[in-house]
Tab-separated table of C-alpha atoms in Angstrom:
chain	number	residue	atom	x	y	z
A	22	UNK	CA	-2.350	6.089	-2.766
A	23	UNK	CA	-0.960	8.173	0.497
A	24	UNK	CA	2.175	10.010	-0.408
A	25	UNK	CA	4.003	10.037	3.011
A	26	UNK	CA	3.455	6.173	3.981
A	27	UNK	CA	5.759	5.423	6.121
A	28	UNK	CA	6.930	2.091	4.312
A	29	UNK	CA	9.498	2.950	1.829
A	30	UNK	CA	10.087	-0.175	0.097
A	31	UNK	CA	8.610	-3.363	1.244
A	32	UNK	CA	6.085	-4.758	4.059
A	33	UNK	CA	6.466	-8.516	4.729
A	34	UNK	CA	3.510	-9.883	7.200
A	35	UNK	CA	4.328	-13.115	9.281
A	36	UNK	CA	1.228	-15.602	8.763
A	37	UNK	CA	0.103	-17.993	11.274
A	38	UNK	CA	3.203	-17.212	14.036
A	39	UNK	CA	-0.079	-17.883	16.973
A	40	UNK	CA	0.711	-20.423	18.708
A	41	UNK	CA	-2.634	-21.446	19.546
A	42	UNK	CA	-3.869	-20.929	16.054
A	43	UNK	CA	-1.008	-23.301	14.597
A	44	UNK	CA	-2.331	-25.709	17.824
A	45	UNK	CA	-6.002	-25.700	16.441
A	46	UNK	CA	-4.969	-26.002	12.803
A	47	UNK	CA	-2.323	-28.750	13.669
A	48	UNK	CA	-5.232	-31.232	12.701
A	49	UNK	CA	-5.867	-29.313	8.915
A	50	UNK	CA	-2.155	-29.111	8.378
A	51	UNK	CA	-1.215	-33.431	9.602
A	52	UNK	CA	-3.644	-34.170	6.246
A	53	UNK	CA	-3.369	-34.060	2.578
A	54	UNK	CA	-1.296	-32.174	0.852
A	55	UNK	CA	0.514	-30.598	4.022
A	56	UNK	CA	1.055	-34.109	6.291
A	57	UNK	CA	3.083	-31.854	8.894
A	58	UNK	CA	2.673	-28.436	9.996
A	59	UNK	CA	5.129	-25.714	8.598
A	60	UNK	CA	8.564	-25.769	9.230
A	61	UNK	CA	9.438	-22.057	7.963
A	62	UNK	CA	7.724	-18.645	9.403
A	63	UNK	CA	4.750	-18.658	6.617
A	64	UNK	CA	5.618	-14.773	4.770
A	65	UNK	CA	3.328	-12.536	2.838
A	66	UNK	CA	3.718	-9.069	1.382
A	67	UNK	CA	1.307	-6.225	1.333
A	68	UNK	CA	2.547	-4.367	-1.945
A	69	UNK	CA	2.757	-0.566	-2.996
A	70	UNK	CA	-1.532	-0.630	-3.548
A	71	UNK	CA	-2.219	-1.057	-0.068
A	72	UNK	CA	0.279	1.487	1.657
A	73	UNK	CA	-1.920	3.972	4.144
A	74	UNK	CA	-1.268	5.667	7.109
A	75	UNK	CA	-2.720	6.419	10.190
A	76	UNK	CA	-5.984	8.467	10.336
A	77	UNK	CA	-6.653	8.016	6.523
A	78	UNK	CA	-9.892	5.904	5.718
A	79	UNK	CA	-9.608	2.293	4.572
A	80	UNK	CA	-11.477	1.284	1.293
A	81	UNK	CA	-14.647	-1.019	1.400
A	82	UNK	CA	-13.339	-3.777	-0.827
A	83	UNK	CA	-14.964	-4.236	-4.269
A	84	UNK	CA	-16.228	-7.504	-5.686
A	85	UNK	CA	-15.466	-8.267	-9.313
A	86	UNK	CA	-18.856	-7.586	-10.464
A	87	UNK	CA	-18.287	-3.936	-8.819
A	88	UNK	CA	-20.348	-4.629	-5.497
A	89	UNK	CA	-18.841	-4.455	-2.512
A	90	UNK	CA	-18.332	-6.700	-0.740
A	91	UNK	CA	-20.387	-8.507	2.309
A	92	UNK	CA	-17.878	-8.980	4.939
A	93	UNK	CA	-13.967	-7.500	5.800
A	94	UNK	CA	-11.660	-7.925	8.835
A	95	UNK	CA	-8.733	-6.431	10.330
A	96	UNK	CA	-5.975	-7.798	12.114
A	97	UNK	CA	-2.926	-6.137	14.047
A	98	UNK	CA	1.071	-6.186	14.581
A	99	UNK	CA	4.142	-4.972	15.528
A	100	UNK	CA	5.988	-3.204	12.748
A	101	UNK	CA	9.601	-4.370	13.168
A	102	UNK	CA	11.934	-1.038	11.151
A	103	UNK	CA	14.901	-2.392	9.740
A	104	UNK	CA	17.918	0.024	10.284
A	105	UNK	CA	20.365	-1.131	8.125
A	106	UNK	CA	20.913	-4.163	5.309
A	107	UNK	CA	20.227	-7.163	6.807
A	108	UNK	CA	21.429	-10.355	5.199
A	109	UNK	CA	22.011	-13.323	7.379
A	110	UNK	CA	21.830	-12.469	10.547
A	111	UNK	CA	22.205	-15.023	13.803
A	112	UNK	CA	19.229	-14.961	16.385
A	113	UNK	CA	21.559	-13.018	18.690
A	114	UNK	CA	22.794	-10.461	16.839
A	115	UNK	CA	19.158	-9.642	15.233
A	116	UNK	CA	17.875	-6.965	16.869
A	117	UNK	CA	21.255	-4.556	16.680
A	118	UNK	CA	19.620	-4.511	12.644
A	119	UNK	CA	16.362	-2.721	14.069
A	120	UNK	CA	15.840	0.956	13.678
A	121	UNK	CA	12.678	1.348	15.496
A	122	UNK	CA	9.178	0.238	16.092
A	123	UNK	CA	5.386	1.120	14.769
A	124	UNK	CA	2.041	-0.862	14.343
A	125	UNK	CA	0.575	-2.324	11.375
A	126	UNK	CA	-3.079	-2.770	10.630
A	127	UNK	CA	-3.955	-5.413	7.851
A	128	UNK	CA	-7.406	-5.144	6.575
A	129	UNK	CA	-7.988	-8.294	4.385
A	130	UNK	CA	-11.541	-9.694	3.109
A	131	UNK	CA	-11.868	-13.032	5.828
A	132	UNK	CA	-9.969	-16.046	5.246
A	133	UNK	CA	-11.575	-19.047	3.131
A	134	UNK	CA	-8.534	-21.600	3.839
A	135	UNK	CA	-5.201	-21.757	4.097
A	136	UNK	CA	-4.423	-23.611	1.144
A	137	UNK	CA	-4.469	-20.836	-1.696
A	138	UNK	CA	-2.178	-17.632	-0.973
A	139	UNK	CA	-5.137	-15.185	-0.922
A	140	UNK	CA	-4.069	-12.288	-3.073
A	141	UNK	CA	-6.936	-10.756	-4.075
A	142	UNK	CA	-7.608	-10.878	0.161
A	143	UNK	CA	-4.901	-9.357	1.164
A	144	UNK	CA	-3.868	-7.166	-1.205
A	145	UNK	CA	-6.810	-4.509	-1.091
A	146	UNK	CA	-5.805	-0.964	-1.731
A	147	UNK	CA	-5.547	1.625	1.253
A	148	UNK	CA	-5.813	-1.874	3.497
A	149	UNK	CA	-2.316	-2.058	5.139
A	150	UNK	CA	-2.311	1.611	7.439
A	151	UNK	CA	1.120	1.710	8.766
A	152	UNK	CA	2.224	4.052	11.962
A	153	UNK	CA	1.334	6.881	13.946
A	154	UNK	CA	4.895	6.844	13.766
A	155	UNK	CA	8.493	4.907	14.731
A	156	UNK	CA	9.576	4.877	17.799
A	157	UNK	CA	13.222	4.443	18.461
A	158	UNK	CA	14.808	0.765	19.292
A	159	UNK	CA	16.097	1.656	22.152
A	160	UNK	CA	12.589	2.816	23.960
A	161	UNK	CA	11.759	-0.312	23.504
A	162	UNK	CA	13.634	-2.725	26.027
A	163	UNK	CA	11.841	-6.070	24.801
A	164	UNK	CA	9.762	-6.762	21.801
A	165	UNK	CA	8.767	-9.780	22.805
A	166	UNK	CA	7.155	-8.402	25.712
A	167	UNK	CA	4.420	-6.132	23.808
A	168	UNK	CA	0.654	-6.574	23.933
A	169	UNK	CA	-1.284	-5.794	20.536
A	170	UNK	CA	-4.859	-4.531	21.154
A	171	UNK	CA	-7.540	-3.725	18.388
A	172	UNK	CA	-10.498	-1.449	19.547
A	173	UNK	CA	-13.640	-1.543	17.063
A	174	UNK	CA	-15.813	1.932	17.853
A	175	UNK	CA	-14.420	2.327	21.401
A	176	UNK	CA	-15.196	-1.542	22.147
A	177	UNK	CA	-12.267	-3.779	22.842
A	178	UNK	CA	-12.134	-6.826	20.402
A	179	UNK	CA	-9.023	-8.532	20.405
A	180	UNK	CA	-6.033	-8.562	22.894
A	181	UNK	CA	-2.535	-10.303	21.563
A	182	UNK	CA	-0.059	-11.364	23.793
A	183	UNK	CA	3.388	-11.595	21.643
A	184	UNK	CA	5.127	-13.647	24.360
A	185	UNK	CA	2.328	-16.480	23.019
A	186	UNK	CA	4.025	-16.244	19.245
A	187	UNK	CA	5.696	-18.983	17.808
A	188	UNK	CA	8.810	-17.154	16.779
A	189	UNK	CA	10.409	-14.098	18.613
A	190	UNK	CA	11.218	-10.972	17.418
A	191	UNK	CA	14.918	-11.863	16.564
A	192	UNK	CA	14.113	-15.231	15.475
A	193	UNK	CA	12.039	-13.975	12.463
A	194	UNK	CA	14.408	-11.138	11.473
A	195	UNK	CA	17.308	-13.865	11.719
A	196	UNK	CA	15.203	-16.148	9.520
A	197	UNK	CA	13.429	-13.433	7.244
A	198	UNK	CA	17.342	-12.344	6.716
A	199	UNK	CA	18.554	-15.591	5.254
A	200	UNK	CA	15.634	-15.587	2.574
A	201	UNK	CA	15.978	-12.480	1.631
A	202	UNK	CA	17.986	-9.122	1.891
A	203	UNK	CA	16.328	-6.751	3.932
A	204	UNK	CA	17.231	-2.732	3.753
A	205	UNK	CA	16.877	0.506	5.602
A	206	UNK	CA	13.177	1.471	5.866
A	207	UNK	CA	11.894	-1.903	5.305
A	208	UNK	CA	9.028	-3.017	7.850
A	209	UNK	CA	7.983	-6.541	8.874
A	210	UNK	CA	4.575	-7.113	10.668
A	211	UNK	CA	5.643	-9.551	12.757
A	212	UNK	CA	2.003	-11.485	13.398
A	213	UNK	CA	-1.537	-10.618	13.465
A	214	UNK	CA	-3.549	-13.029	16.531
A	215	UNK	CA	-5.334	-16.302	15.597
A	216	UNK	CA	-8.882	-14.588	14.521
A	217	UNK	CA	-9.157	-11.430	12.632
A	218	UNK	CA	-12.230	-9.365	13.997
A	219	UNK	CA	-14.852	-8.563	11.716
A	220	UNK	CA	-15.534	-4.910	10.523
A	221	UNK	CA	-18.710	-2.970	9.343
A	222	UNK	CA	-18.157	0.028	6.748
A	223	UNK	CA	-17.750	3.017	8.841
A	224	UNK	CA	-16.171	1.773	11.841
A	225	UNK	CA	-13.229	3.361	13.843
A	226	UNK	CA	-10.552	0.777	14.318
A	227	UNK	CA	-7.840	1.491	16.727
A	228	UNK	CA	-4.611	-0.574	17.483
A	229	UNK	CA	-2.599	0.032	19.946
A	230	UNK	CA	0.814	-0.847	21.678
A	231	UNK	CA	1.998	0.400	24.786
A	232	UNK	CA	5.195	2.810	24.307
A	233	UNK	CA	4.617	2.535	20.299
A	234	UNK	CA	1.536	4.391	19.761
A	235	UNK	CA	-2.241	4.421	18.355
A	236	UNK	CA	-2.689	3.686	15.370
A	237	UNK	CA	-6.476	4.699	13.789
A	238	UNK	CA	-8.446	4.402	10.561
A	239	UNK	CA	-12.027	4.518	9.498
A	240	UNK	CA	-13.549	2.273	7.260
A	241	UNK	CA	-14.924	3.256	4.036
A	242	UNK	CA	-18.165	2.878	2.592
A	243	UNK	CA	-20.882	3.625	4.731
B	154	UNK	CA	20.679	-4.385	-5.044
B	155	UNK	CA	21.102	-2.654	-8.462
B	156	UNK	CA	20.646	0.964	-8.483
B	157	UNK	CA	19.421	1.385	-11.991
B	158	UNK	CA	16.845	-1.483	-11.893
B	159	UNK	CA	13.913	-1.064	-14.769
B	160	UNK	CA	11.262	-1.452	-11.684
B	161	UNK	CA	10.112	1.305	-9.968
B	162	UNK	CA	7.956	-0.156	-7.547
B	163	UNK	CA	6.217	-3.502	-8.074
B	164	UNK	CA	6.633	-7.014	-10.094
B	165	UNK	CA	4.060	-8.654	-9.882
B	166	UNK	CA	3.808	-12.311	-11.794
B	167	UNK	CA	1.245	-14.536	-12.779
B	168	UNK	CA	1.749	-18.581	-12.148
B	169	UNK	CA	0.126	-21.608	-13.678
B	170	UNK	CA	-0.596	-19.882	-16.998
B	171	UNK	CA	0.224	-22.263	-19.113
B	172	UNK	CA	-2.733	-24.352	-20.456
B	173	UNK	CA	-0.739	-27.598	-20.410
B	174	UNK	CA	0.460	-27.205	-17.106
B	175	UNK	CA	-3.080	-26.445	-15.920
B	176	UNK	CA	-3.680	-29.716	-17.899
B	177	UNK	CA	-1.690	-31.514	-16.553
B	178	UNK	CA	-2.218	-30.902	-12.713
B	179	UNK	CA	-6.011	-30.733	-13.237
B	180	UNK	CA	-6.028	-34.942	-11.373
B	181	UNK	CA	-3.722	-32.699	-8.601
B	182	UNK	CA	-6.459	-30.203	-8.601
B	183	UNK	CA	-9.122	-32.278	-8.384
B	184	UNK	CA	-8.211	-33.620	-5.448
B	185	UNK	CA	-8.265	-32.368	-1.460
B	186	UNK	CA	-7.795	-29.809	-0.621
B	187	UNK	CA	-8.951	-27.372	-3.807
B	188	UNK	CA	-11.030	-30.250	-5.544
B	189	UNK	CA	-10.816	-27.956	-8.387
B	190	UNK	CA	-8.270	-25.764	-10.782
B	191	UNK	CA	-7.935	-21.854	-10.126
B	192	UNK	CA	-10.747	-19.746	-10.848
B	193	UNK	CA	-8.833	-16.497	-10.545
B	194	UNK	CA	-4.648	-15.931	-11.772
B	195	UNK	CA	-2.407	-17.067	-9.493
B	196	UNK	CA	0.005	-14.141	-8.252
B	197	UNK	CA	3.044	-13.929	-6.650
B	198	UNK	CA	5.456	-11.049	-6.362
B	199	UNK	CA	9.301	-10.778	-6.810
B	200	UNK	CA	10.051	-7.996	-3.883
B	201	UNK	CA	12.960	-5.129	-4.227
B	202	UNK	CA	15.985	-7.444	-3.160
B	203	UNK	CA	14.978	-9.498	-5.971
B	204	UNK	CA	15.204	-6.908	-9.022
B	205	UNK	CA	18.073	-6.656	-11.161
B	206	UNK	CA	19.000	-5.535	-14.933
B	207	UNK	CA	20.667	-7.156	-18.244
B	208	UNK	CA	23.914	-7.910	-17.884
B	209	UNK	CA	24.051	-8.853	-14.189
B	210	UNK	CA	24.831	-11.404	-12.234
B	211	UNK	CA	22.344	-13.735	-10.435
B	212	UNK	CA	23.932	-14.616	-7.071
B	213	UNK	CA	24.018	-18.651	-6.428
B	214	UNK	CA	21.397	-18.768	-3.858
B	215	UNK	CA	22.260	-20.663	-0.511
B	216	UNK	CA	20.214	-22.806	2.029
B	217	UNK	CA	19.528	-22.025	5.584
B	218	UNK	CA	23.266	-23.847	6.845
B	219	UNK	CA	25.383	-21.215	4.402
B	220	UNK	CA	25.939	-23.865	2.188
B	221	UNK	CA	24.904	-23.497	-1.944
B	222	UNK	CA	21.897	-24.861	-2.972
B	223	UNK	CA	22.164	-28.217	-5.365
B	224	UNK	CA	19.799	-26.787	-7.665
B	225	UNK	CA	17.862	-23.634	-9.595
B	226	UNK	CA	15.846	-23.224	-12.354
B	227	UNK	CA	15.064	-20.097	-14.704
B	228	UNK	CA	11.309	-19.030	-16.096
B	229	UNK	CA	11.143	-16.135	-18.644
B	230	UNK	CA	7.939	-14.050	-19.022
B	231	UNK	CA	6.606	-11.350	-21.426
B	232	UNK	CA	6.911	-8.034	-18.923
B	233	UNK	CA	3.631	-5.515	-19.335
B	234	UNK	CA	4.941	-1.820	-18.287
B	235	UNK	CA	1.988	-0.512	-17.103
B	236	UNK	CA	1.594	2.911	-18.076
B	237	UNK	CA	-1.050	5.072	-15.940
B	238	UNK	CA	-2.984	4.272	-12.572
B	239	UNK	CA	-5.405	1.186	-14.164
B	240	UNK	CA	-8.104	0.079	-11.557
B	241	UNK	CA	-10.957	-1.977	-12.585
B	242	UNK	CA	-10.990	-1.435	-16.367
B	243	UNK	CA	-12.190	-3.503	-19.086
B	244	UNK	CA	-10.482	-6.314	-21.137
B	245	UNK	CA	-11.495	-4.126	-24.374
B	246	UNK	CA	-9.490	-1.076	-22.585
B	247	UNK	CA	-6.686	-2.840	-20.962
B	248	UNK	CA	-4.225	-2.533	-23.529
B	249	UNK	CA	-4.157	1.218	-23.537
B	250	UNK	CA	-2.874	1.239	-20.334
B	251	UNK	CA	0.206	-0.225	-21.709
B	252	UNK	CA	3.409	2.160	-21.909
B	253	UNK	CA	5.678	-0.865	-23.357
B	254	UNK	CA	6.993	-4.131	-23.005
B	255	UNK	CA	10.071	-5.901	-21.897
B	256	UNK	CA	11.249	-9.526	-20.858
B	257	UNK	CA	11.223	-10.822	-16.960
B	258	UNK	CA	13.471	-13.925	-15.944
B	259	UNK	CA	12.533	-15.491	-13.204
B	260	UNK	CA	15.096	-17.561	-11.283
B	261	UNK	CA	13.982	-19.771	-8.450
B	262	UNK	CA	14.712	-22.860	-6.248
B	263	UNK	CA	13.095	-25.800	-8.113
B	264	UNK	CA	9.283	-26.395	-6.831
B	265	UNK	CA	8.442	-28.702	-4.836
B	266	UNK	CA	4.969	-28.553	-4.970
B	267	UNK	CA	1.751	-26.073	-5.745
B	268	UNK	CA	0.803	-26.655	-1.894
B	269	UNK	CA	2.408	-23.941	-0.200
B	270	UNK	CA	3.597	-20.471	-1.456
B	271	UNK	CA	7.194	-21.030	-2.050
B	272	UNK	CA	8.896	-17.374	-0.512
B	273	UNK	CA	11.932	-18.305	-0.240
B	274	UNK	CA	12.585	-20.348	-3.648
B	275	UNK	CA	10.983	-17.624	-5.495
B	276	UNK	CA	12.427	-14.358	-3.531
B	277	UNK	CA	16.054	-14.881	-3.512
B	278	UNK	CA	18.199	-11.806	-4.015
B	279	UNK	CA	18.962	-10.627	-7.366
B	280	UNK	CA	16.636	-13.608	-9.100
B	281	UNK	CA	14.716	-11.159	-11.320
B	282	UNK	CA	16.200	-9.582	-13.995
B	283	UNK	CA	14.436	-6.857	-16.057
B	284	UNK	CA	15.148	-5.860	-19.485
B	285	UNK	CA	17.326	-5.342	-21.211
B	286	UNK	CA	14.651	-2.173	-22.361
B	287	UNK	CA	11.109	-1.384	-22.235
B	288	UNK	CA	9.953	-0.854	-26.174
B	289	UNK	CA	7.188	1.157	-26.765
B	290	UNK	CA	3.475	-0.587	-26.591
B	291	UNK	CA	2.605	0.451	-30.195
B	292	UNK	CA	5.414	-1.713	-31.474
B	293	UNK	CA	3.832	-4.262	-30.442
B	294	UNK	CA	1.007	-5.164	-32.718
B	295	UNK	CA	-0.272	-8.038	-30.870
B	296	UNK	CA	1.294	-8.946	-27.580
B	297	UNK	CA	-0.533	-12.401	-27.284
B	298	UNK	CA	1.426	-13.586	-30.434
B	299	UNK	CA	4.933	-13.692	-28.963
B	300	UNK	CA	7.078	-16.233	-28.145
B	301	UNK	CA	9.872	-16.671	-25.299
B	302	UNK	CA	12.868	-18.507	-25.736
B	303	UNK	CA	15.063	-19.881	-23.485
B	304	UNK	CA	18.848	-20.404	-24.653
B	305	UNK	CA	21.634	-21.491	-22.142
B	306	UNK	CA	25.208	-21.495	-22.910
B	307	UNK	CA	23.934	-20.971	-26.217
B	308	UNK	CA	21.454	-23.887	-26.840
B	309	UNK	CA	17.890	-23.378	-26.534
B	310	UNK	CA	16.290	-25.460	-24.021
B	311	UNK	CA	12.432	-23.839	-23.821
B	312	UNK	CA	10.388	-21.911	-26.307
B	313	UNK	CA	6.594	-20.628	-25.367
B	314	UNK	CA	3.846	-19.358	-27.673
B	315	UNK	CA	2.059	-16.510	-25.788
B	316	UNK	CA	-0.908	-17.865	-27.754
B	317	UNK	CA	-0.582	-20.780	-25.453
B	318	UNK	CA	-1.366	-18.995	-22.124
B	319	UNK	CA	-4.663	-19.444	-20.500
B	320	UNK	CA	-5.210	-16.351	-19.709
B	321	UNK	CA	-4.537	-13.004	-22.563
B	322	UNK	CA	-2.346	-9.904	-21.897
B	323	UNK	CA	-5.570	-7.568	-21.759
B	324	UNK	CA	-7.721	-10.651	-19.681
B	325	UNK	CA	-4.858	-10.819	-17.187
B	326	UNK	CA	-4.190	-6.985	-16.938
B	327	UNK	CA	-8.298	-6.250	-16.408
B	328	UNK	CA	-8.230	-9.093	-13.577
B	329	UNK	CA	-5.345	-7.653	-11.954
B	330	UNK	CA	-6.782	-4.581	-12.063
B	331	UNK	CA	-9.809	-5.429	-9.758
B	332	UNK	CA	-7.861	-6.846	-7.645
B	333	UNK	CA	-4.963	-3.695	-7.281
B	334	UNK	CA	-4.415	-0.859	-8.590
B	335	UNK	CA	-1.518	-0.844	-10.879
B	336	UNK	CA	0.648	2.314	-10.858
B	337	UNK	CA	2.600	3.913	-13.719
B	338	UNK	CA	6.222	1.819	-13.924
B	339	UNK	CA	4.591	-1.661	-12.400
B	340	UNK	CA	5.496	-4.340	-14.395
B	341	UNK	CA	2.904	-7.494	-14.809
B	342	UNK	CA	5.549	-11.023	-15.921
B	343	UNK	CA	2.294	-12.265	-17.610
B	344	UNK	CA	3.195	-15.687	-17.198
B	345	UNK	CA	5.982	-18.216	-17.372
B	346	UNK	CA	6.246	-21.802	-19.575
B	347	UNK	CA	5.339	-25.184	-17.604
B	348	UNK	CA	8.565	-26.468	-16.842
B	349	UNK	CA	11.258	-24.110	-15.283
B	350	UNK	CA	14.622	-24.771	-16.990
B	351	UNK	CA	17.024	-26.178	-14.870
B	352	UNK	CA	21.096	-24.258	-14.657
B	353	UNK	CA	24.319	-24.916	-13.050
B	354	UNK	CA	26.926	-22.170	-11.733
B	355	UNK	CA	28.251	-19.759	-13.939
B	356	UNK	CA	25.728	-20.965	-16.551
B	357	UNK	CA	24.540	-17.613	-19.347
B	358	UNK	CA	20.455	-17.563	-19.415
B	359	UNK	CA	19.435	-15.616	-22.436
B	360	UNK	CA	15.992	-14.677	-22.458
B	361	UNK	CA	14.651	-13.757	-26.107
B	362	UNK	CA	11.679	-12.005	-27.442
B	363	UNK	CA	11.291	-11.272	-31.277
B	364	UNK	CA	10.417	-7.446	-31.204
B	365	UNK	CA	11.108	-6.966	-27.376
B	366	UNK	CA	15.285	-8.050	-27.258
B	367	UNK	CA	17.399	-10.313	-25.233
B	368	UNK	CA	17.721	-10.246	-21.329
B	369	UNK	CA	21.290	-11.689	-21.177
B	370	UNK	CA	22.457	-12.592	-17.174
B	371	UNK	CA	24.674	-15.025	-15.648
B	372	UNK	CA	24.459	-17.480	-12.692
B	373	UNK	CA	27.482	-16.953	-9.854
B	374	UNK	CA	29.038	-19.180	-7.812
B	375	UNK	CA	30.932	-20.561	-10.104
């Protein structure tokens, strides 16, 4: 557990806001049980256990027999900050709420399906890295506008686009805020790209955001 | 948000742990997509703007237009205080990582279906109360031999045999554990009866169990 996290009291992660992941699922989602795709921003939290920050190492996952285990992968986001309590919101008013911006890393064992909330997935200690740090709101003249790259030992893996989301920025804040109350120092990862990109133990993962930062952590394990 | 909430820093609660429940959905289970029942606990967490204490109100939640909701419904849970970091210990040890016990009520939107996580019926603001205390583990002689009661405006309208669960205290607290780390002050709400217990506005929940006290709130909007 990393004392000076910079998430003070709650990380919500936006699932499945790729607009051509939702396109190549649309088939999955038209069957049984789902018959339509979803109509709400699809929300997850990364609890208290998996708070990290940049630099620090990232755990190897464990299986329940004690083994670790075979295969993990790491996806990336903008960290939305809020600034102050945020309870339904409208669309335009949205960002005014946001304190400032930062990156967040989710390493998760891979996805089976997207029919069972994947807890013990997603919820790995050390496997949420949050920062370098938060830059101010203002820096940042359109969120919507940001490119999310992930770097795997030096290599370039993954490049996200988050003009090609589903929902913007605002819209999920706006939306987020009329589920639940959101408060000062609270983060939302505001989507990770369509395929997560496979890690070894030992690797250097970097993400990055232009005019938000590096952020950069080392897999355990090897 | 309620200053002097009895959660420091994560609720974590454990669905479908009610062997008749799981009896009764196994045809739903059985069919695409799982084509079979859980193999692990079922999780879900109630985040920060959800916790509250004894006494309080529970706000009458509303849907996306502004407008009240038509309906909620209240669980009540056994609530394990966990008492020093636990990660990956035993069934046999599990208990001593207990500090205490108290009650969790869980108030929700009525499901819908076990399809889809259900964030926003389950993470309304102020829909978990804590309490009213947290009595010391070694009161407790046997923590699987409760029962939770369920009164409303007096009458009782749910009682559940902890004996009844599918999964133990110490089973569910060792699983849990391989999965997170727990941290001193996390509370585990263990699991809650089949059928959620529908109220109105204004209506007084009282949560009871023998040993542990009463968690006494009432529904707004009236």
């Amino acid at each position: 557990m990393t004392a000076n996290t910079l998430v003070h009291s709650k990380l919500v992660c936006v699932a499945l806001n790729d607009k051509s992941q939702l396109t190549a699922l649309e088939g999955t989602f038209n069957e049984a049980p789902y018959k339509k795709p979803p109509t709400q921003p699809v929300l997850y939290y990364k609890p208290r256990n998996t708070w990290n920050v940049d630099g620090a190492e990232v755990e190897w996952a464990k299986d329940f027999d004690g083994s670790d285990v075979t295969a993990m992968a790491v996806g990336a986001s903008l960290g939305v900050v809020i600034g102050r309590e945020t309870c339904r919101v409208s669309q335009a008013e949205a960002l005014d709420y946001v304190r400032g911006y930062t990156i967040v890393s989710d390493f998760s064992l891979p996805e089976e399906n997207y029919f069972r909330p994947d807890i013990k997935g997603k919820c790995l200690d050390t496997s949420a890295p949050v920062g370098p740090e938060i830059v101010p709101a203002d820096t940042i003249a359109n969120p919507d506008a940001l490119t999310v790259t992930i770097r795997v030992n030096e290599e370039q893996k993954s490049a996200f686009a988050l003009a090609d989301m589903q929902r913007s920025v605002a819209e999920l804040i706006s939306t987020i805020s009329w589920i639940m109350t959101l408060q000062p120092g609270e983060i939302i990862a505001v989507g990770f790209a369509g395929d997560r990109v496979p890690v070894a133990q030992g690797d250097r993962v970097e993400a990055t955001i232009e005019g938000v930062g590096t952020l950069t952590n080392t897999l355990g394990g090897a």
